[in-house]
Amino acid sequence: MANITRFFVFLSCFCFASRVGSASGNRNVLVIIGDDAGFEMQVYNNTVCKTPHLNSLASRSLTFTQAFTSVSSCSPSRSAILTGLPQHQNGMYGLHQGYHHFNSFDTVRSLPLLLNQSGIRTGIVGKKHVGPESVYPFEFAHTEENNHIMQVGRNITLIKLLVRKFLQQKDDRPFFLYIGFHDPHRCGHTNPQFGNFCEKFGNGEPGMGLIPDWTPVHYSPEEVVVPPFVQDTPAARSDLAAQYTTISRLDQGIGLILQELQAAGHDKDTLILYSSDNGIPFPNGRTNLYNSGMAEPLLLSSPLHTSRWGQTTDSFASLLDVVPTVLDWFGLEYPEYEIFGKNKLVKLTGKSLLPALKEEQSWNTVYASHDLHEVTMFYPMRIIRTGDYHLIQNLNFAMPFPIDQDFYLSPSFQDLLNRTRKGQPLHWFKTLKNYYYRPQWELYDLKSDPQETVNLADNSDYRDVLQELRSQLQAWQKVTYDPWICAPWGVLEDEGPYKDNPVCMSMDNGT
Amino acid sequence: MANITRFFVFLSCFCFASRVGSASGNRNVLVIIGDDAGFEMQVYNNTVCKTPHLNSLASRSLTFTQAFTSVSSCSPSRSAILTGLPQHQNGMYGLHQGYHHFNSFDTVRSLPLLLNQSGIRTGIVGKKHVGPESVYPFEFAHTEENNHIMQVGRNITLIKLLVRKFLQQKDDRPFFLYIGFHDPHRCGHTNPQFGNFCEKFGNGEPGMGLIPDWTPVHYSPEEVVVPPFVQDTPAARSDLAAQYTTISRLDQGIGLILQELQAAGHDKDTLILYSSDNGIPFPNGRTNLYNSGMAEPLLLSSPLHTSRWGQTTDSFASLLDVVPTVLDWFGLEYPEYEIFGKNKLVKLTGKSLLPALKEEQSWNTVYASHDLHEVTMFYPMRIIRTGDYHLIQNLNFAMPFPIDQDFYLSPSFQDLLNRTRKGQPLHWFKTLKNYYYRPQWELYDLKSDPQETVNLADNSDYRDVLQELRSQLQAWQKVTYDPWICAPWGVLEDEGPYKDNPVCMSMDNGT
């Protein structure tokens, strides 16, 4: 059986390669992922944080107003971007580095793996943060694995030169180039000498080094736009101002990359996608799957689809759509295969976004799931976001929502802690106590309650809505073979007699 | 720096190899690990379950009455047995197989790795259940990775032949042979057709196959000895009777192996260690770190130390002592090295058990830690057992203690569920409700309370004891670089400015 499967896969790859090669001229892909980047850009109506290069890209893009990550944590999100499978299905349940040590399953077929097999040249510059290598095998790779992440992720002059090197390689194959900026990730946790957002790294001041291509843009704390889910205090404003400066490095880096693409003559044949891995590293952002942690910027620019350039779309998109979109662009299909040889056939639940480049779509549902982030931070959540509704199941709800090492040290979180300790006003829409302790089910109607402050899960008027959403969410968990599908009150039986028909069995909760 | 380290390691290995080779004749090691095996043997005063071959081994062994696993879960325990590092330090936080997918860190130096480098031949037959391969590189390997686990783990005729093959290889090096029986593990979860404990597998009945070397021993439910932590009901008794039959296969398998050792002329130069990975798969057993899930059988037989043959010792032993014991036997030292290159120097916290073979020792403290078992079963626990005291910290205490897929389907657990549902007497020393919901701290005095039913953690008479034990436990967590050392109310900072001096920072619990 395994041999038969392998045989068909071989055939498929052969066909795919032919199809890519036979297209009229090459079609290439450039994916750019910001690190903890959010909506601090003019494209998304932030009038203060200047992002001329993102503006320029947006003028040749369709801009998604309703795009979402499938998990608000770095490695899990990147694994989902590159495999099209949610973290609970590809095995990257938490962070990849150090003692967190999560890895995708050996049998997962990622985008670089499939593209390599289909005659497409693959490259990565910057933050990779996923593994194992055999699952994510980029041919051209300059990442934290063979460089310092500060250099390949934040030194935009170096990034420019690496992109140039990739584009100038004499190779007739189409290419897929993935740029993982480390900007605008926080810095205080590992390299505080460069500022809270590494906003001083390479600015030319003594001891900061110099990035020749970067002209830092500075902001005053008074002028920044405080997102509604962050407290409006001097500490948080100052933190945001540092983030904005780092965003200027990201934006100028994107400008350099687009210039390299043009100089190499590939601006007319390359699909460009810009997004981020997860929410911004502020309260209610990263590691949360509230709208504030889940919504992402998404620009999709195709030189072959110009009719909607400069427009926005309210069609829902998920980062799980990246793989289907890239495969569609290359005319490739996703192979069906078993991850564990247990009749668990992998199928992508995402969709190609290319149709939206031609006309508005009615997409209005996405899903998300989170398990760990740091290995100690067990806080599984399962989410459906459909229309105006947002349903969250917190599986470990009786314990406090965990705080990560990086965010804990941030000025914004320290400010909340200090104000709480001193009994001072938080100027925030929550208290730390209700941030830590969450009910098992949360249901929000974003139309009337965009900040998600009124939980409707126990409101009898919404009983049918809740029931319907739970049922849709469970169907997604089923089709993605979610190991947590029975948690927290049940045990999943999916081996032996239950191999072909997994069931949830009740623990009876001891009552 | 890395190169210098490598240079020294090379030198060390060279020395070690010389020392092993220069001993007068070879010294070998045979480690036998039962799977979920407990005290169902005459050696430990069970007068019903017949284990003549374990009896025979015990007559040439020192028998430990106070031996403990460092974690009551299969892969984590085996990783600790083979690395000398607790699961939270070697990275095997839960089960290795399938979607659980835990692995030790790539830089961990296990017993087979160190022994291979020191000129010792290494072999494994049966259950391995740890990874990655590069960390656990046995030269001779017949495991679930290249065979069916039922064959290499339960077919004692095949096991005998594989042991013979290993022992007959023409190779002058000393050897380390590790036998991982799959008996007496449960079967209902994966292969129920062979009975709840696979007690019918190979018994010669139609469809059961035949293991030529096995003479099954049968027991009636009425005669079995019900452990005090298991309910005394017909269902549990019948379950235990099946377990006993499977133990007869384990016991006879051990007899065959010892016979092979003798036939190969190695009974006079081989250290033999028999133990198990974790508690028995009954209520309060496996996945628990109560005494009932933590205490293990341990026989240590040295042909060079005959003075205490047939004796018992009350000195405390931990499965973390296996590595130091084997290294001591071979005259090797454990190298010090960094796992993450962050000044986190690995040192073993276990001890060689060889001195106990000569005279009684005053060892009276062991530690244990548990994190996940199945990936969905997050329930970290940290334990110190010293003298008569047993301190348990449950880090995820506000959620129910999780039930694993295998145990859930067992007749014994189903019996508890059904009786709870029907309101019938459980004939058990707990209710399911108090089994599921545990306080953060549990302190027991086993002298007056061997079943651990009276929690002294909140008893003011024990305030000083509690404080002292907590402090000892935390010291062990520190020296083993426990990522959970600050959980559940704090955040561990151990990077950047805190790299050399990790600290716990309070979340303030939102109050």
Short mmCIF file of N, CA and C in Angstrom, two decimals, chain B residues 306-437:
data_model
loop_
_atom_site.label_atom_id
_atom_site.label_comp_id
_atom_site.label_asym_id
_atom_site.label_seq_id
_atom_site.Cartn_x
_atom_site.Cartn_y
_atom_site.Cartn_z
N THR B 306 29.33 -10.86 45.56
CA THR B 306 28.39 -11.94 45.94
C THR B 306 27.98 -11.85 47.41
N SER B 307 28.60 -10.94 48.16
CA SER B 307 28.38 -10.98 49.61
C SER B 307 26.95 -10.66 50.01
N ARG B 308 26.23 -9.88 49.18
CA ARG B 308 24.85 -9.52 49.57
C ARG B 308 23.83 -10.22 48.67
N TRP B 309 24.25 -11.23 47.94
CA TRP B 309 23.30 -11.99 47.12
C TRP B 309 22.15 -12.49 47.98
N GLY B 310 20.95 -12.28 47.47
CA GLY B 310 19.78 -12.77 48.19
C GLY B 310 19.30 -11.83 49.28
N GLN B 311 20.02 -10.74 49.49
CA GLN B 311 19.59 -9.78 50.52
C GLN B 311 18.73 -8.67 49.92
N THR B 312 18.05 -7.96 50.81
CA THR B 312 17.32 -6.76 50.38
C THR B 312 18.00 -5.55 51.01
N THR B 313 17.77 -4.40 50.37
CA THR B 313 18.28 -3.14 50.92
C THR B 313 17.17 -2.11 50.93
N ASP B 314 17.15 -1.28 51.98
CA ASP B 314 16.18 -0.19 52.06
C ASP B 314 16.78 1.13 51.60
N SER B 315 18.01 1.09 51.12
CA SER B 315 18.63 2.31 50.57
C SER B 315 17.83 2.75 49.35
N PHE B 316 17.64 4.07 49.24
CA PHE B 316 16.84 4.58 48.12
C PHE B 316 17.63 4.50 46.82
N ALA B 317 16.94 4.08 45.78
CA ALA B 317 17.54 4.08 44.44
C ALA B 317 16.57 4.74 43.48
N SER B 318 17.11 5.37 42.45
CA SER B 318 16.29 5.99 41.41
C SER B 318 16.72 5.43 40.08
N LEU B 319 15.80 5.42 39.11
CA LEU B 319 16.22 4.98 37.78
C LEU B 319 17.20 5.97 37.16
N LEU B 320 17.33 7.16 37.76
CA LEU B 320 18.38 8.08 37.34
C LEU B 320 19.76 7.57 37.74
N ASP B 321 19.78 6.50 38.58
CA ASP B 321 21.07 5.93 39.00
C ASP B 321 21.60 4.91 38.00
N VAL B 322 20.81 4.53 37.01
CA VAL B 322 21.25 3.48 36.09
C VAL B 322 22.51 3.90 35.32
N VAL B 323 22.48 5.11 34.76
CA VAL B 323 23.65 5.57 33.99
C VAL B 323 24.91 5.61 34.86
N PRO B 324 24.86 6.28 36.02
CA PRO B 324 26.08 6.29 36.86
C PRO B 324 26.54 4.88 37.25
N THR B 325 25.58 3.97 37.48
CA THR B 325 25.95 2.61 37.87
C THR B 325 26.68 1.90 36.74
N VAL B 326 26.14 2.01 35.54
CA VAL B 326 26.76 1.35 34.39
C VAL B 326 28.13 1.96 34.09
N LEU B 327 28.21 3.29 34.15
CA LEU B 327 29.50 3.94 33.90
C LEU B 327 30.53 3.51 34.95
N ASP B 328 30.08 3.44 36.20
CA ASP B 328 30.97 3.01 37.27
C ASP B 328 31.47 1.58 37.01
N TRP B 329 30.57 0.72 36.62
CA TRP B 329 30.92 -0.67 36.32
C TRP B 329 31.99 -0.75 35.23
N PHE B 330 31.87 0.12 34.24
CA PHE B 330 32.84 0.12 33.15
C PHE B 330 34.07 0.99 33.45
N GLY B 331 34.07 1.65 34.61
CA GLY B 331 35.19 2.53 34.94
C GLY B 331 35.21 3.80 34.12
N LEU B 332 34.04 4.24 33.69
CA LEU B 332 33.95 5.45 32.87
C LEU B 332 33.38 6.61 33.68
N GLU B 333 33.77 7.81 33.29
CA GLU B 333 33.18 8.98 33.92
C GLU B 333 32.20 9.63 32.97
N TYR B 334 31.22 10.36 33.52
CA TYR B 334 30.26 11.06 32.69
C TYR B 334 30.85 12.40 32.28
N PRO B 335 30.85 12.69 30.98
CA PRO B 335 31.43 13.97 30.57
C PRO B 335 30.51 15.12 30.96
N GLU B 336 31.10 16.25 31.26
CA GLU B 336 30.30 17.45 31.48
C GLU B 336 30.23 18.21 30.17
N TYR B 337 29.05 18.68 29.84
CA TYR B 337 28.90 19.39 28.57
C TYR B 337 27.68 20.29 28.65
N GLU B 338 27.56 21.16 27.64
CA GLU B 338 26.42 22.07 27.60
C GLU B 338 25.37 21.56 26.62
N ILE B 339 24.12 21.58 27.04
CA ILE B 339 23.06 21.14 26.13
C ILE B 339 22.70 22.26 25.16
N PHE B 340 22.59 23.48 25.66
CA PHE B 340 22.16 24.58 24.80
C PHE B 340 23.22 25.66 24.64
N GLY B 341 24.44 25.37 25.05
CA GLY B 341 25.48 26.38 24.92
C GLY B 341 25.18 27.65 25.68
N LYS B 342 24.49 27.52 26.79
CA LYS B 342 24.11 28.70 27.58
C LYS B 342 24.63 28.58 29.01
N ASN B 343 25.83 28.09 29.13
CA ASN B 343 26.40 27.89 30.47
C ASN B 343 25.57 26.94 31.32
N LYS B 344 24.80 26.12 30.66
CA LYS B 344 24.03 25.13 31.41
C LYS B 344 24.76 23.80 31.33
N LEU B 345 25.68 23.59 32.24
CA LEU B 345 26.53 22.42 32.22
C LEU B 345 25.77 21.22 32.78
N VAL B 346 25.70 20.17 31.99
CA VAL B 346 24.99 18.97 32.42
C VAL B 346 25.82 18.17 33.42
N LYS B 347 25.25 17.93 34.57
CA LYS B 347 25.87 17.01 35.53
C LYS B 347 24.82 16.01 35.95
N LEU B 348 25.22 14.76 36.16
CA LEU B 348 24.25 13.77 36.61
C LEU B 348 23.92 13.98 38.08
N THR B 349 22.65 13.83 38.41
CA THR B 349 22.27 13.94 39.82
C THR B 349 22.09 12.56 40.46
N GLY B 350 22.20 11.52 39.65
CA GLY B 350 22.11 10.16 40.21
C GLY B 350 23.45 9.70 40.77
N LYS B 351 23.46 8.47 41.24
CA LYS B 351 24.67 7.91 41.89
C LYS B 351 24.86 6.48 41.43
N SER B 352 26.08 6.00 41.52
CA SER B 352 26.32 4.58 41.24
C SER B 352 25.73 3.74 42.37
N LEU B 353 25.05 2.67 42.01
CA LEU B 353 24.48 1.77 43.02
C LEU B 353 25.47 0.69 43.45
N LEU B 354 26.62 0.62 42.81
CA LEU B 354 27.56 -0.47 43.11
C LEU B 354 27.99 -0.53 44.59
N PRO B 355 28.21 0.62 45.25
CA PRO B 355 28.60 0.53 46.67
C PRO B 355 27.60 -0.25 47.52
N ALA B 356 26.32 -0.21 47.15
CA ALA B 356 25.31 -0.94 47.94
C ALA B 356 25.51 -2.45 47.82
N LEU B 357 26.21 -2.88 46.78
CA LEU B 357 26.44 -4.31 46.63
C LEU B 357 27.43 -4.81 47.68
N LYS B 358 28.17 -3.88 48.25
CA LYS B 358 29.17 -4.27 49.26
C LYS B 358 28.64 -4.08 50.66
N GLU B 359 28.01 -2.92 50.90
CA GLU B 359 27.47 -2.68 52.24
C GLU B 359 26.28 -1.73 52.18
N GLU B 360 25.46 -1.76 53.20
CA GLU B 360 24.26 -0.94 53.24
C GLU B 360 24.63 0.54 53.19
N GLN B 361 23.85 1.30 52.40
CA GLN B 361 24.10 2.72 52.25
C GLN B 361 23.00 3.52 52.95
N SER B 362 23.27 4.78 53.16
CA SER B 362 22.27 5.60 53.87
C SER B 362 21.46 6.46 52.90
N TRP B 363 21.47 6.11 51.63
CA TRP B 363 20.71 6.88 50.64
C TRP B 363 19.24 6.94 51.04
N ASN B 364 18.69 8.15 51.12
CA ASN B 364 17.28 8.23 51.54
C ASN B 364 16.49 9.31 50.81
N THR B 365 17.00 9.78 49.66
CA THR B 365 16.28 10.82 48.92
C THR B 365 16.30 10.54 47.42
N VAL B 366 15.14 10.69 46.79
CA VAL B 366 15.09 10.67 45.33
C VAL B 366 14.13 11.78 44.87
N TYR B 367 14.26 12.12 43.59
CA TYR B 367 13.42 13.15 43.00
C TYR B 367 12.70 12.59 41.76
N ALA B 368 11.62 13.23 41.41
CA ALA B 368 10.92 12.81 40.19
C ALA B 368 10.22 14.02 39.58
N SER B 369 9.93 13.90 38.30
CA SER B 369 9.20 14.98 37.62
C SER B 369 8.42 14.40 36.44
N HIS B 370 7.26 14.93 36.21
CA HIS B 370 6.40 14.46 35.12
C HIS B 370 5.88 15.69 34.39
N ASP B 371 5.80 15.62 33.08
CA ASP B 371 5.17 16.73 32.36
C ASP B 371 3.93 16.33 31.56
N LEU B 372 4.08 15.44 30.56
CA LEU B 372 2.90 15.26 29.71
C LEU B 372 2.36 13.84 29.46
N HIS B 373 3.15 12.80 29.35
CA HIS B 373 2.66 11.52 28.79
C HIS B 373 2.10 11.82 27.39
N GLU B 374 0.82 11.57 27.09
CA GLU B 374 0.29 11.97 25.78
C GLU B 374 0.35 13.51 25.66
N VAL B 375 0.45 13.99 24.42
CA VAL B 375 0.70 15.43 24.24
C VAL B 375 -0.46 16.28 24.76
N THR B 376 -1.64 15.70 24.81
CA THR B 376 -2.80 16.43 25.33
C THR B 376 -2.86 16.40 26.86
N MET B 377 -2.04 15.55 27.49
CA MET B 377 -2.15 15.29 28.93
C MET B 377 -1.17 16.12 29.75
N PHE B 378 -1.27 17.41 29.63
CA PHE B 378 -0.36 18.30 30.36
C PHE B 378 -0.71 18.25 31.84
N TYR B 379 0.19 17.68 32.63
CA TYR B 379 -0.04 17.66 34.07
C TYR B 379 1.31 17.59 34.80
N PRO B 380 2.07 18.69 34.74
CA PRO B 380 3.41 18.67 35.36
C PRO B 380 3.32 18.45 36.87
N MET B 381 4.22 17.59 37.34
CA MET B 381 4.34 17.34 38.78
C MET B 381 5.82 17.34 39.13
N ARG B 382 6.14 17.82 40.31
CA ARG B 382 7.52 17.79 40.80
C ARG B 382 7.50 17.14 42.17
N ILE B 383 8.46 16.22 42.40
CA ILE B 383 8.40 15.36 43.58
C ILE B 383 9.73 15.25 44.29
N ILE B 384 9.68 15.27 45.61
CA ILE B 384 10.81 14.79 46.40
C ILE B 384 10.29 13.72 47.34
N ARG B 385 11.05 12.63 47.42
CA ARG B 385 10.73 11.52 48.33
C ARG B 385 11.96 11.36 49.20
N THR B 386 11.82 11.66 50.48
CA THR B 386 12.98 11.59 51.36
C THR B 386 12.55 11.03 52.71
N GLY B 387 13.27 10.03 53.18
CA GLY B 387 12.87 9.34 54.40
C GLY B 387 11.43 8.86 54.24
N ASP B 388 10.60 9.20 55.21
CA ASP B 388 9.20 8.78 55.12
C ASP B 388 8.32 9.80 54.41
N TYR B 389 8.89 10.93 54.04
CA TYR B 389 8.08 12.00 53.43
C TYR B 389 8.03 11.93 51.91
N HIS B 390 6.90 12.35 51.41
CA HIS B 390 6.69 12.37 49.97
C HIS B 390 5.97 13.69 49.65
N LEU B 391 6.66 14.59 48.96
CA LEU B 391 6.07 15.87 48.60
C LEU B 391 5.82 15.91 47.10
N ILE B 392 4.61 16.30 46.73
CA ILE B 392 4.21 16.38 45.33
C ILE B 392 3.72 17.80 45.06
N GLN B 393 4.25 18.44 44.03
CA GLN B 393 3.65 19.69 43.57
C GLN B 393 2.96 19.43 42.24
N ASN B 394 1.66 19.68 42.20
CA ASN B 394 0.88 19.55 40.97
C ASN B 394 0.76 20.95 40.35
N LEU B 395 1.38 21.13 39.18
CA LEU B 395 1.45 22.49 38.63
C LEU B 395 0.20 22.89 37.86
N ASN B 396 -0.54 21.91 37.36
CA ASN B 396 -1.76 22.22 36.60
C ASN B 396 -2.99 21.78 37.39
N PHE B 397 -2.91 21.95 38.70
CA PHE B 397 -3.85 21.36 39.64
C PHE B 397 -5.30 21.76 39.45
N ALA B 398 -5.56 22.90 38.82
CA ALA B 398 -6.95 23.34 38.72
C ALA B 398 -7.72 22.60 37.63
N MET B 399 -6.99 21.85 36.81
CA MET B 399 -7.66 21.04 35.79
C MET B 399 -7.63 19.57 36.24
N PRO B 400 -8.56 18.77 35.70
CA PRO B 400 -8.59 17.36 36.12
C PRO B 400 -7.33 16.60 35.71
N PHE B 401 -6.90 15.70 36.56
CA PHE B 401 -5.80 14.79 36.23
C PHE B 401 -6.20 14.02 34.97
N PRO B 402 -5.37 14.04 33.93
CA PRO B 402 -5.78 13.46 32.65
C PRO B 402 -5.67 11.92 32.62
N ILE B 403 -6.53 11.33 31.83
CA ILE B 403 -6.58 9.86 31.70
C ILE B 403 -6.07 9.49 30.32
N ASP B 404 -5.15 8.54 30.25
CA ASP B 404 -4.57 8.20 28.96
C ASP B 404 -5.46 7.22 28.18
N GLN B 405 -5.22 7.18 26.86
CA GLN B 405 -6.05 6.40 25.95
C GLN B 405 -6.06 4.91 26.30
N ASP B 406 -4.89 4.43 26.71
CA ASP B 406 -4.74 3.01 27.02
C ASP B 406 -5.47 2.65 28.32
N PHE B 407 -5.19 3.40 29.35
CA PHE B 407 -5.78 3.13 30.66
C PHE B 407 -7.30 3.34 30.65
N TYR B 408 -7.75 4.35 29.89
CA TYR B 408 -9.19 4.63 29.86
C TYR B 408 -10.00 3.38 29.49
N LEU B 409 -9.49 2.63 28.48
CA LEU B 409 -10.23 1.47 28.00
C LEU B 409 -10.06 0.23 28.88
N SER B 410 -9.22 0.32 29.89
CA SER B 410 -8.96 -0.88 30.71
C SER B 410 -10.19 -1.28 31.51
N PRO B 411 -10.38 -2.57 31.73
CA PRO B 411 -11.51 -3.01 32.55
C PRO B 411 -11.52 -2.37 33.94
N SER B 412 -10.35 -2.13 34.50
CA SER B 412 -10.32 -1.57 35.85
C SER B 412 -10.84 -0.14 35.86
N PHE B 413 -10.43 0.66 34.89
CA PHE B 413 -10.92 2.04 34.87
C PHE B 413 -12.39 2.09 34.46
N GLN B 414 -12.77 1.28 33.47
CA GLN B 414 -14.17 1.24 33.06
C GLN B 414 -15.07 0.85 34.24
N ASP B 415 -14.55 -0.03 35.06
CA ASP B 415 -15.29 -0.45 36.25
C ASP B 415 -15.52 0.74 37.19
N LEU B 416 -14.48 1.55 37.39
CA LEU B 416 -14.63 2.74 38.24
C LEU B 416 -15.63 3.72 37.64
N LEU B 417 -15.53 3.89 36.31
CA LEU B 417 -16.46 4.80 35.63
C LEU B 417 -17.90 4.32 35.78
N ASN B 418 -18.10 3.05 35.49
CA ASN B 418 -19.46 2.49 35.53
C ASN B 418 -20.05 2.54 36.94
N ARG B 419 -19.23 2.20 37.92
CA ARG B 419 -19.72 2.23 39.30
C ARG B 419 -20.04 3.67 39.71
N THR B 420 -19.20 4.61 39.27
CA THR B 420 -19.47 6.02 39.59
C THR B 420 -20.78 6.46 38.95
N ARG B 421 -20.96 6.09 37.69
CA ARG B 421 -22.19 6.48 36.97
C ARG B 421 -23.44 5.89 37.62
N LYS B 422 -23.32 4.65 38.08
CA LYS B 422 -24.49 3.98 38.66
C LYS B 422 -24.66 4.25 40.14
N GLY B 423 -23.69 4.99 40.72
CA GLY B 423 -23.78 5.25 42.16
C GLY B 423 -23.50 4.01 43.00
N GLN B 424 -22.82 3.04 42.42
CA GLN B 424 -22.49 1.83 43.18
C GLN B 424 -21.23 2.04 44.00
N PRO B 425 -21.03 1.24 45.05
CA PRO B 425 -19.79 1.35 45.83
C PRO B 425 -18.58 1.06 44.94
N LEU B 426 -17.52 1.86 45.10
CA LEU B 426 -16.33 1.66 44.25
C LEU B 426 -15.40 0.59 44.81
N HIS B 427 -15.47 0.35 46.12
CA HIS B 427 -14.50 -0.53 46.78
C HIS B 427 -13.08 -0.05 46.51
N TRP B 428 -12.96 1.24 46.50
CA TRP B 428 -11.67 1.87 46.20
C TRP B 428 -11.40 2.89 47.29
N PHE B 429 -10.15 3.27 47.47
CA PHE B 429 -9.82 4.20 48.55
C PHE B 429 -9.99 5.67 48.14
N LYS B 430 -10.45 5.90 46.91
CA LYS B 430 -10.71 7.25 46.43
C LYS B 430 -12.02 7.28 45.69
N THR B 431 -12.47 8.51 45.33
CA THR B 431 -13.53 8.64 44.34
C THR B 431 -12.87 9.16 43.07
N LEU B 432 -13.56 9.03 41.95
CA LEU B 432 -12.99 9.58 40.72
C LEU B 432 -12.79 11.08 40.87
N LYS B 433 -13.72 11.72 41.57
CA LYS B 433 -13.61 13.16 41.71
C LYS B 433 -12.33 13.57 42.43
N ASN B 434 -12.01 12.89 43.53
CA ASN B 434 -10.75 13.31 44.17
C ASN B 434 -9.52 12.74 43.48
N TYR B 435 -9.71 11.76 42.63
CA TYR B 435 -8.59 11.31 41.78
C TYR B 435 -8.29 12.36 40.71
N TYR B 436 -9.35 12.97 40.16
CA TYR B 436 -9.16 13.98 39.11
C TYR B 436 -8.65 15.30 39.68
N TYR B 437 -9.22 15.72 40.78
CA TYR B 437 -8.92 17.07 41.30
C TYR B 437 -7.99 16.98 42.49
#
